[in-house]
Amino acid sequence: MKARHRLGLRPAARTGTAPSLDGLLAVVRAHHPDADTALVEHAYGEAAFWHEGQMRRSGDPFITHCLAVAAIVADLRMPPPVVCAALLHDVDDTACPPQRIADQFGNDVVDLIAAVRTAVVSAYPQAGQGTAPRAHGACPSRERAVLAIRLADRLHNMRTIAFVAQSRQHLKARETLDVFAPVASAAGLDTVGRELQDLASAVLQPALSSHAVTGRLLATVTLLLPSRQRARWQEEWSADLTAHASRYARTRFTLRVLLGAPRLSMTLRRPPCREQR
């Protein structure tokens, strides 16, 4: 397909390996052995053509987002028409004529794309409550198909949220934790729900930075020293720690302090020698 070769997908240097069309088709075939995947490949070609030149904040081609969303949807065992809608879910933001998608993929795909853009995710928990996992090969309801695409879109955006402004990161993470993750779990999509919760929690409750960890560790080490000497050495070590720019350098400095602390403590506690006359 011309669009596929023209786009020249490359491994994403900042976001991991770029999604693969071949991998997507393989997942669709695994869950739907009798399905004609030509429709999915055609949808990819359309998405690649209309999104050509568009880039994500990460610097990756926008089509990588479409592929990633479609791959998540395919992993949820959604049939080819739903995977096509996932590939094309952002085509409304391009110059693609609206009727073109209807002519090439049918009104059902167009309807899914439109529903994805207008769906209110917070309205889904009651409908999804107690929903059993869908049987292999069973056709999903329109509601479940729309939900799958919305959740997949949010999941990939959360996976790449590091490239979003920090203030917006917190807004998206809070919405994900309060709305998207519970809806996914209520709909029986536990794996998606857990990952959404983990990603959102990591944004809202980030782990201590290496600088903070090493700083606290050095403060604890000063307890080995005589009380009158602690403030002086803590100030000196903190200044030295700040002077090291890299995490590796700070870690090495901290290890040297830890290894030398017992000997320093003994030296400081040793009574001063008096000169003999």
C-alpha atoms as a printed R data frame, in Angstrom:
    type eleno elety resid chain resno       x       y      z
1   ATOM     1    CA   MET     A     1   0.000   0.000  0.000
2   ATOM     2    CA   LYS     A     2   1.467   3.363 -1.097
3   ATOM     3    CA   ALA     A     3   0.530   5.292  2.033
4   ATOM     4    CA   ARG     A     4   2.172   2.688  4.213
5   ATOM     5    CA   HIS     A     5   5.498   2.890  2.387
6   ATOM     6    CA   ARG     A     6   5.383   6.655  1.930
7   ATOM     7    CA   LEU     A     7   4.945   7.292  5.642
8   ATOM     8    CA   GLY     A     8   8.145   5.458  6.527
9   ATOM     9    CA   LEU     A     9   7.305   4.537 10.102
10  ATOM    10    CA   ARG     A    10  10.398   4.481 12.291
11  ATOM    11    CA   PRO     A    11  11.045   3.315 15.838
12  ATOM    12    CA   ALA     A    12   9.985   6.121 18.147
13  ATOM    13    CA   ALA     A    13  13.161   7.216 19.889
14  ATOM    14    CA   ARG     A    14  11.319   8.762 22.793
15  ATOM    15    CA   THR     A    15   8.237   6.623 23.234
16  ATOM    16    CA   GLY     A    16   9.474   3.119 22.597
17  ATOM    17    CA   THR     A    17   8.998   1.012 19.497
18  ATOM    18    CA   ALA     A    18   6.496   2.424 17.006
19  ATOM    19    CA   PRO     A    19   3.314   0.375 16.563
20  ATOM    20    CA   SER     A    20   3.359  -1.989 13.624
21  ATOM    21    CA   LEU     A    21   0.623  -2.508 11.034
22  ATOM    22    CA   ASP     A    22   1.759  -6.118 10.599
23  ATOM    23    CA   GLY     A    23   1.477  -6.650 14.342
24  ATOM    24    CA   LEU     A    24  -2.003  -5.138 14.369
25  ATOM    25    CA   LEU     A    25  -3.160  -7.392 11.527
26  ATOM    26    CA   ALA     A    26  -1.724 -10.425 13.307
27  ATOM    27    CA   VAL     A    27  -3.735  -9.657 16.460
28  ATOM    28    CA   VAL     A    28  -6.936  -9.175 14.439
29  ATOM    29    CA   ARG     A    29  -6.395 -12.511 12.667
30  ATOM    30    CA   ALA     A    30  -5.675 -14.264 15.969
31  ATOM    31    CA   HIS     A    31  -9.028 -13.203 17.428
32  ATOM    32    CA   HIS     A    32 -11.011 -13.335 14.162
33  ATOM    33    CA   PRO     A    33  -9.456 -16.039 11.952
34  ATOM    34    CA   ASP     A    34 -12.141 -15.753  9.281
35  ATOM    35    CA   ALA     A    35 -12.106 -11.972  9.068
36  ATOM    36    CA   ASP     A    36 -10.890 -10.125  5.990
37  ATOM    37    CA   THR     A    37  -8.134  -7.860  7.278
38  ATOM    38    CA   ALA     A    38  -7.946  -5.987  3.974
39  ATOM    39    CA   LEU     A    39 -10.467  -3.520  5.420
40  ATOM    40    CA   VAL     A    40  -8.132  -2.803  8.367
41  ATOM    41    CA   GLU     A    41  -5.159  -2.301  6.050
42  ATOM    42    CA   HIS     A    42  -7.239   0.040  3.897
43  ATOM    43    CA   ALA     A    43  -8.252   2.040  6.995
44  ATOM    44    CA   TYR     A    44  -4.594   2.326  7.932
45  ATOM    45    CA   GLY     A    45  -3.811   3.651  4.442
46  ATOM    46    CA   GLU     A    46  -6.525   6.293  4.756
47  ATOM    47    CA   ALA     A    47  -5.404   7.344  8.226
48  ATOM    48    CA   ALA     A    48  -1.755   7.505  7.122
49  ATOM    49    CA   PHE     A    49  -2.658   9.628  4.105
50  ATOM    50    CA   TRP     A    50  -4.818  12.163  5.933
51  ATOM    51    CA   HIS     A    51  -2.580  12.431  9.008
52  ATOM    52    CA   GLU     A    52   0.610  12.696  6.948
53  ATOM    53    CA   GLY     A    53   2.739  15.578  8.201
54  ATOM    54    CA   GLN     A    54   0.984  15.732 11.573
55  ATOM    55    CA   MET     A    55   3.241  15.135 14.561
56  ATOM    56    CA   ARG     A    56   2.610  14.382 18.222
57  ATOM    57    CA   ARG     A    57   4.220  16.386 21.027
58  ATOM    58    CA   SER     A    58   6.726  13.546 21.371
59  ATOM    59    CA   GLY     A    59   7.949  14.196 17.837
60  ATOM    60    CA   ASP     A    60   6.463  10.946 16.520
61  ATOM    61    CA   PRO     A    61   4.191  10.856 13.446
62  ATOM    62    CA   PHE     A    62   0.541  11.129 14.482
63  ATOM    63    CA   ILE     A    63  -0.237   7.826 12.772
64  ATOM    64    CA   THR     A    64   1.639   6.043 15.564
65  ATOM    65    CA   HIS     A    65  -1.151   7.135 17.929
66  ATOM    66    CA   CYS     A    66  -3.816   5.781 15.563
67  ATOM    67    CA   LEU     A    67  -1.988   2.461 15.340
68  ATOM    68    CA   ALA     A    68  -1.498   2.249 19.091
69  ATOM    69    CA   VAL     A    69  -5.188   2.897 19.782
70  ATOM    70    CA   ALA     A    70  -6.189   0.323 17.171
71  ATOM    71    CA   ALA     A    71  -3.771  -2.223 18.662
72  ATOM    72    CA   ILE     A    72  -5.329  -1.825 22.124
73  ATOM    73    CA   VAL     A    73  -8.800  -2.187 20.614
74  ATOM    74    CA   ALA     A    74  -7.708  -5.309 18.724
75  ATOM    75    CA   ASP     A    75  -6.298  -6.774 21.953
76  ATOM    76    CA   LEU     A    76  -9.783  -6.334 23.405
77  ATOM    77    CA   ARG     A    77 -10.996  -8.717 20.652
78  ATOM    78    CA   MET     A    78 -12.968  -6.089 18.812
79  ATOM    79    CA   PRO     A    79 -13.858  -7.041 15.200
80  ATOM    80    CA   PRO     A    80 -12.304  -5.385 12.105
81  ATOM    81    CA   PRO     A    81 -14.935  -2.610 11.685
82  ATOM    82    CA   VAL     A    82 -14.243  -1.408 15.247
83  ATOM    83    CA   VAL     A    83 -10.487  -1.583 14.643
84  ATOM    84    CA   CYS     A    84 -11.030   0.492 11.494
85  ATOM    85    CA   ALA     A    85 -12.937   3.089 13.504
86  ATOM    86    CA   ALA     A    86 -10.041   3.153 15.995
87  ATOM    87    CA   LEU     A    87  -7.556   3.804 13.187
88  ATOM    88    CA   LEU     A    88  -9.755   6.605 11.837
89  ATOM    89    CA   HIS     A    89 -10.999   8.047 15.143
90  ATOM    90    CA   ASP     A    90  -9.158  11.362 14.665
91  ATOM    91    CA   VAL     A    91  -9.656  11.740 10.911
92  ATOM    92    CA   ASP     A    92 -12.249  14.465 11.546
93  ATOM    93    CA   ASP     A    93  -9.325  16.695 12.512
94  ATOM    94    CA   THR     A    94  -7.898  16.436  8.998
95  ATOM    95    CA   ALA     A    95  -8.973  17.638  5.551
96  ATOM    96    CA   CYS     A    96 -10.654  14.301  4.844
97  ATOM    97    CA   PRO     A    97 -14.141  14.870  3.359
98  ATOM    98    CA   PRO     A    98 -16.727  13.372  5.761
99  ATOM    99    CA   GLN     A    99 -18.526  11.452  3.024
100 ATOM   100    CA   ARG     A   100 -15.294   9.718  1.948
101 ATOM   101    CA   ILE     A   101 -15.182   7.518  5.059
102 ATOM   102    CA   ALA     A   102 -18.842   6.582  4.643
103 ATOM   103    CA   ASP     A   103 -18.290   5.674  0.990
104 ATOM   104    CA   GLN     A   104 -15.252   3.498  1.708
105 ATOM   105    CA   PHE     A   105 -16.068   1.944  5.094
106 ATOM   106    CA   GLY     A   106 -19.819   2.236  5.514
107 ATOM   107    CA   ASN     A   107 -22.117   4.157  7.799
108 ATOM   108    CA   ASP     A   108 -21.458   1.858 10.777
109 ATOM   109    CA   VAL     A   109 -17.799   2.925 10.954
110 ATOM   110    CA   VAL     A   110 -18.755   6.576 10.506
111 ATOM   111    CA   ASP     A   111 -21.322   6.211 13.284
112 ATOM   112    CA   LEU     A   112 -18.708   4.730 15.620
113 ATOM   113    CA   ILE     A   113 -16.245   7.549 14.921
114 ATOM   114    CA   ALA     A   114 -18.922  10.175 15.580
115 ATOM   115    CA   ALA     A   115 -20.023   8.418 18.781
116 ATOM   116    CA   VAL     A   116 -16.431   8.209 20.046
117 ATOM   117    CA   ARG     A   117 -16.049  11.981 19.691
118 ATOM   118    CA   THR     A   118 -19.258  12.753 21.580
119 ATOM   119    CA   ALA     A   119 -19.362   9.939 24.145
120 ATOM   120    CA   VAL     A   120 -19.455  10.962 27.808
121 ATOM   121    CA   VAL     A   121 -17.361   8.299 29.517
122 ATOM   122    CA   SER     A   122 -18.708   9.088 32.977
123 ATOM   123    CA   ALA     A   123 -22.133   7.882 31.804
124 ATOM   124    CA   TYR     A   124 -20.858   4.341 31.243
125 ATOM   125    CA   PRO     A   125 -20.318   2.807 34.728
126 ATOM   126    CA   GLN     A   126 -23.984   1.958 35.304
127 ATOM   127    CA   ALA     A   127 -24.325   0.411 31.868
128 ATOM   128    CA   GLY     A   128 -21.104  -1.546 32.280
129 ATOM   129    CA   GLN     A   129 -21.632  -2.630 35.867
130 ATOM   130    CA   GLY     A   130 -21.441  -6.371 36.157
131 ATOM   131    CA   THR     A   131 -20.738  -6.854 32.472
132 ATOM   132    CA   ALA     A   132 -19.181 -10.265 31.906
133 ATOM   133    CA   PRO     A   133 -16.188 -10.616 29.588
134 ATOM   134    CA   ARG     A   134 -17.337 -10.937 25.987
135 ATOM   135    CA   ALA     A   135 -17.254 -14.405 24.494
136 ATOM   136    CA   HIS     A   136 -14.589 -15.068 21.874
137 ATOM   137    CA   GLY     A   137 -15.870 -14.060 18.448
138 ATOM   138    CA   ALA     A   138 -19.077 -12.460 19.748
139 ATOM   139    CA   CYS     A   139 -20.148  -9.172 18.179
140 ATOM   140    CA   PRO     A   140 -19.851  -6.279 20.668
141 ATOM   141    CA   SER     A   141 -22.650  -3.821 21.223
142 ATOM   142    CA   ARG     A   142 -22.252  -0.336 19.761
143 ATOM   143    CA   GLU     A   143 -21.887   1.021 23.289
144 ATOM   144    CA   ARG     A   144 -19.087  -1.408 24.132
145 ATOM   145    CA   ALA     A   145 -17.277  -0.713 20.870
146 ATOM   146    CA   VAL     A   146 -17.370   3.043 21.470
147 ATOM   147    CA   LEU     A   147 -16.171   2.570 25.040
148 ATOM   148    CA   ALA     A   148 -13.291   0.359 23.887
149 ATOM   149    CA   ILE     A   149 -12.037   3.052 21.503
150 ATOM   150    CA   ARG     A   150 -12.379   5.851 24.073
151 ATOM   151    CA   LEU     A   151 -10.516   3.841 26.707
152 ATOM   152    CA   ALA     A   152  -7.803   2.855 24.222
153 ATOM   153    CA   ASP     A   153  -7.367   6.488 23.202
154 ATOM   154    CA   ARG     A   154  -6.990   7.573 26.833
155 ATOM   155    CA   LEU     A   155  -4.660   4.665 27.620
156 ATOM   156    CA   HIS     A   156  -2.212   5.550 24.853
157 ATOM   157    CA   ASN     A   157  -2.371   9.241 25.788
158 ATOM   158    CA   MET     A   158  -1.563   8.304 29.383
159 ATOM   159    CA   ARG     A   159   1.346   6.147 28.224
160 ATOM   160    CA   THR     A   160   2.805   9.215 26.483
161 ATOM   161    CA   ILE     A   161   1.711  11.864 28.994
162 ATOM   162    CA   ALA     A   162   5.299  12.819 29.796
163 ATOM   163    CA   PHE     A   163   5.250  15.057 26.702
164 ATOM   164    CA   VAL     A   164   2.251  17.077 27.966
165 ATOM   165    CA   ALA     A   165   2.580  20.233 30.085
166 ATOM   166    CA   GLN     A   166   2.719  19.364 33.777
167 ATOM   167    CA   SER     A   167  -0.445  21.288 34.693
168 ATOM   168    CA   ARG     A   168  -2.368  19.415 32.028
169 ATOM   169    CA   GLN     A   169  -0.796  16.128 33.128
170 ATOM   170    CA   HIS     A   170  -2.411  16.476 36.533
171 ATOM   171    CA   LEU     A   171  -5.834  17.334 35.080
172 ATOM   172    CA   LYS     A   172  -5.745  14.340 32.733
173 ATOM   173    CA   ALA     A   173  -4.420  12.024 35.429
174 ATOM   174    CA   ARG     A   174  -7.126  13.054 37.888
175 ATOM   175    CA   GLU     A   175  -9.856  12.536 35.272
176 ATOM   176    CA   THR     A   176  -8.337   9.173 34.371
177 ATOM   177    CA   LEU     A   177  -8.244   8.034 37.980
178 ATOM   178    CA   ASP     A   178 -11.733   9.305 38.829
179 ATOM   179    CA   VAL     A   179 -13.585   8.392 35.613
180 ATOM   180    CA   PHE     A   180 -11.772   6.294 33.015
181 ATOM   181    CA   ALA     A   181 -10.188   3.656 35.266
182 ATOM   182    CA   PRO     A   182 -13.425   2.920 37.210
183 ATOM   183    CA   VAL     A   183 -15.435   2.735 33.965
184 ATOM   184    CA   ALA     A   184 -12.955   0.268 32.471
185 ATOM   185    CA   SER     A   185 -13.145  -1.944 35.545
186 ATOM   186    CA   ALA     A   186 -16.955  -1.725 35.650
187 ATOM   187    CA   ALA     A   187 -17.084  -2.825 32.017
188 ATOM   188    CA   GLY     A   188 -15.004  -5.907 32.783
189 ATOM   189    CA   LEU     A   189 -11.850  -4.515 31.130
190 ATOM   190    CA   ASP     A   190  -9.742  -5.054 34.223
191 ATOM   191    CA   THR     A   191  -6.340  -4.996 32.516
192 ATOM   192    CA   VAL     A   192  -7.058  -1.615 30.936
193 ATOM   193    CA   GLY     A   193  -8.491  -0.305 34.200
194 ATOM   194    CA   ARG     A   194  -5.420  -1.339 36.209
195 ATOM   195    CA   GLU     A   195  -2.988   0.217 33.755
196 ATOM   196    CA   LEU     A   196  -4.972   3.454 33.642
197 ATOM   197    CA   GLN     A   197  -4.965   3.558 37.442
198 ATOM   198    CA   ASP     A   198  -1.226   2.865 37.644
199 ATOM   199    CA   LEU     A   199  -0.348   5.506 35.041
200 ATOM   200    CA   ALA     A   200  -2.570   8.150 36.614
201 ATOM   201    CA   SER     A   201  -1.290   7.412 40.119
202 ATOM   202    CA   ALA     A   202   2.297   7.736 38.907
203 ATOM   203    CA   VAL     A   203   1.534  11.273 37.714
204 ATOM   204    CA   LEU     A   204  -0.376  12.329 40.817
205 ATOM   205    CA   GLN     A   205   1.987  10.670 43.307
206 ATOM   206    CA   PRO     A   206   5.422  10.685 41.660
207 ATOM   207    CA   ALA     A   207   8.234   8.733 43.262
208 ATOM   208    CA   LEU     A   208  10.839  10.730 45.147
209 ATOM   209    CA   SER     A   209  13.538  12.062 42.861
210 ATOM   210    CA   SER     A   210  17.022  10.634 43.192
211 ATOM   211    CA   HIS     A   211  18.175  14.018 44.543
212 ATOM   212    CA   ALA     A   212  15.581  13.908 47.328
213 ATOM   213    CA   VAL     A   213  16.407  10.296 48.184
214 ATOM   214    CA   THR     A   214  20.149  10.875 48.370
215 ATOM   215    CA   GLY     A   215  19.628  14.101 50.314
216 ATOM   216    CA   ARG     A   216  17.565  12.345 52.974
217 ATOM   217    CA   LEU     A   217  20.037   9.511 53.108
218 ATOM   218    CA   LEU     A   218  22.921  11.897 53.755
219 ATOM   219    CA   ALA     A   219  20.896  13.617 56.461
220 ATOM   220    CA   THR     A   220  20.430  10.222 58.139
221 ATOM   221    CA   VAL     A   221  24.150   9.457 57.903
222 ATOM   222    CA   THR     A   222  24.973  12.550 59.958
223 ATOM   223    CA   LEU     A   223  23.387  10.793 62.959
224 ATOM   224    CA   LEU     A   224  26.578   8.727 63.128
225 ATOM   225    CA   LEU     A   225  28.581  11.868 63.837
226 ATOM   226    CA   PRO     A   226  28.972  13.748 67.128
227 ATOM   227    CA   SER     A   227  25.965  16.004 67.641
228 ATOM   228    CA   ARG     A   228  28.012  19.219 67.563
229 ATOM   229    CA   GLN     A   229  29.463  18.283 64.160
230 ATOM   230    CA   ARG     A   230  26.274  17.170 62.387
231 ATOM   231    CA   ALA     A   231  25.030  20.537 61.105
232 ATOM   232    CA   ARG     A   232  28.404  21.403 59.611
233 ATOM   233    CA   TRP     A   233  28.812  18.094 57.753
234 ATOM   234    CA   GLN     A   234  25.203  17.994 56.555
235 ATOM   235    CA   GLU     A   235  25.607  21.487 55.083
236 ATOM   236    CA   GLU     A   236  28.884  20.516 53.430
237 ATOM   237    CA   TRP     A   237  27.533  17.262 51.985
238 ATOM   238    CA   SER     A   238  24.360  18.955 50.723
239 ATOM   239    CA   ALA     A   239  26.442  21.564 48.912
240 ATOM   240    CA   ASP     A   240  28.617  18.860 47.356
241 ATOM   241    CA   LEU     A   241  25.521  16.857 46.365
242 ATOM   242    CA   THR     A   242  23.971  19.855 44.607
243 ATOM   243    CA   ALA     A   243  27.195  20.397 42.669
244 ATOM   244    CA   HIS     A   244  26.782  17.001 40.979
245 ATOM   245    CA   ALA     A   245  24.472  17.422 37.994
246 ATOM   246    CA   SER     A   246  23.808  13.803 37.029
247 ATOM   247    CA   ARG     A   247  21.998  11.107 38.969
248 ATOM   248    CA   TYR     A   248  24.995   8.803 38.508
249 ATOM   249    CA   ALA     A   249  27.389  11.365 40.009
250 ATOM   250    CA   ARG     A   250  25.092  11.993 42.976
251 ATOM   251    CA   THR     A   251  24.782   8.270 43.614
252 ATOM   252    CA   ARG     A   252  28.561   7.783 43.542
253 ATOM   253    CA   PHE     A   253  29.082  10.715 45.893
254 ATOM   254    CA   THR     A   254  26.478   9.335 48.307
255 ATOM   255    CA   LEU     A   255  28.128   5.908 48.298
256 ATOM   256    CA   ARG     A   256  31.506   7.465 49.086
257 ATOM   257    CA   VAL     A   257  29.984   9.310 52.028
258 ATOM   258    CA   LEU     A   258  28.287   6.149 53.300
259 ATOM   259    CA   LEU     A   259  31.493   4.128 53.121
260 ATOM   260    CA   GLY     A   260  33.560   6.843 54.778
261 ATOM   261    CA   ALA     A   261  31.052   7.828 57.471
262 ATOM   262    CA   PRO     A   262  32.150   5.248 60.134
263 ATOM   263    CA   ARG     A   263  35.800   6.270 59.843
264 ATOM   264    CA   LEU     A   264  34.888   9.967 59.906
265 ATOM   265    CA   SER     A   265  32.777   9.389 63.003
266 ATOM   266    CA   MET     A   266  35.689   7.710 64.804
267 ATOM   267    CA   THR     A   267  38.050  10.511 63.808
268 ATOM   268    CA   LEU     A   268  35.723  13.219 65.047
269 ATOM   269    CA   ARG     A   269  35.161  11.432 68.364
270 ATOM   270    CA   ARG     A   270  38.874  10.865 68.982
271 ATOM   271    CA   PRO     A   271  40.303  13.272 71.563
272 ATOM   272    CA   PRO     A   272  42.766  15.748 70.105
273 ATOM   273    CA   CYS     A   273  46.447  14.849 70.518
274 ATOM   274    CA   ARG     A   274  48.512  17.136 72.687
275 ATOM   275    CA   GLU     A   275  51.977  18.110 71.642
276 ATOM   276    CA   GLN     A   276  54.774  16.908 73.981
277 ATOM   277    CA   ARG     A   277  57.126  19.549 75.282
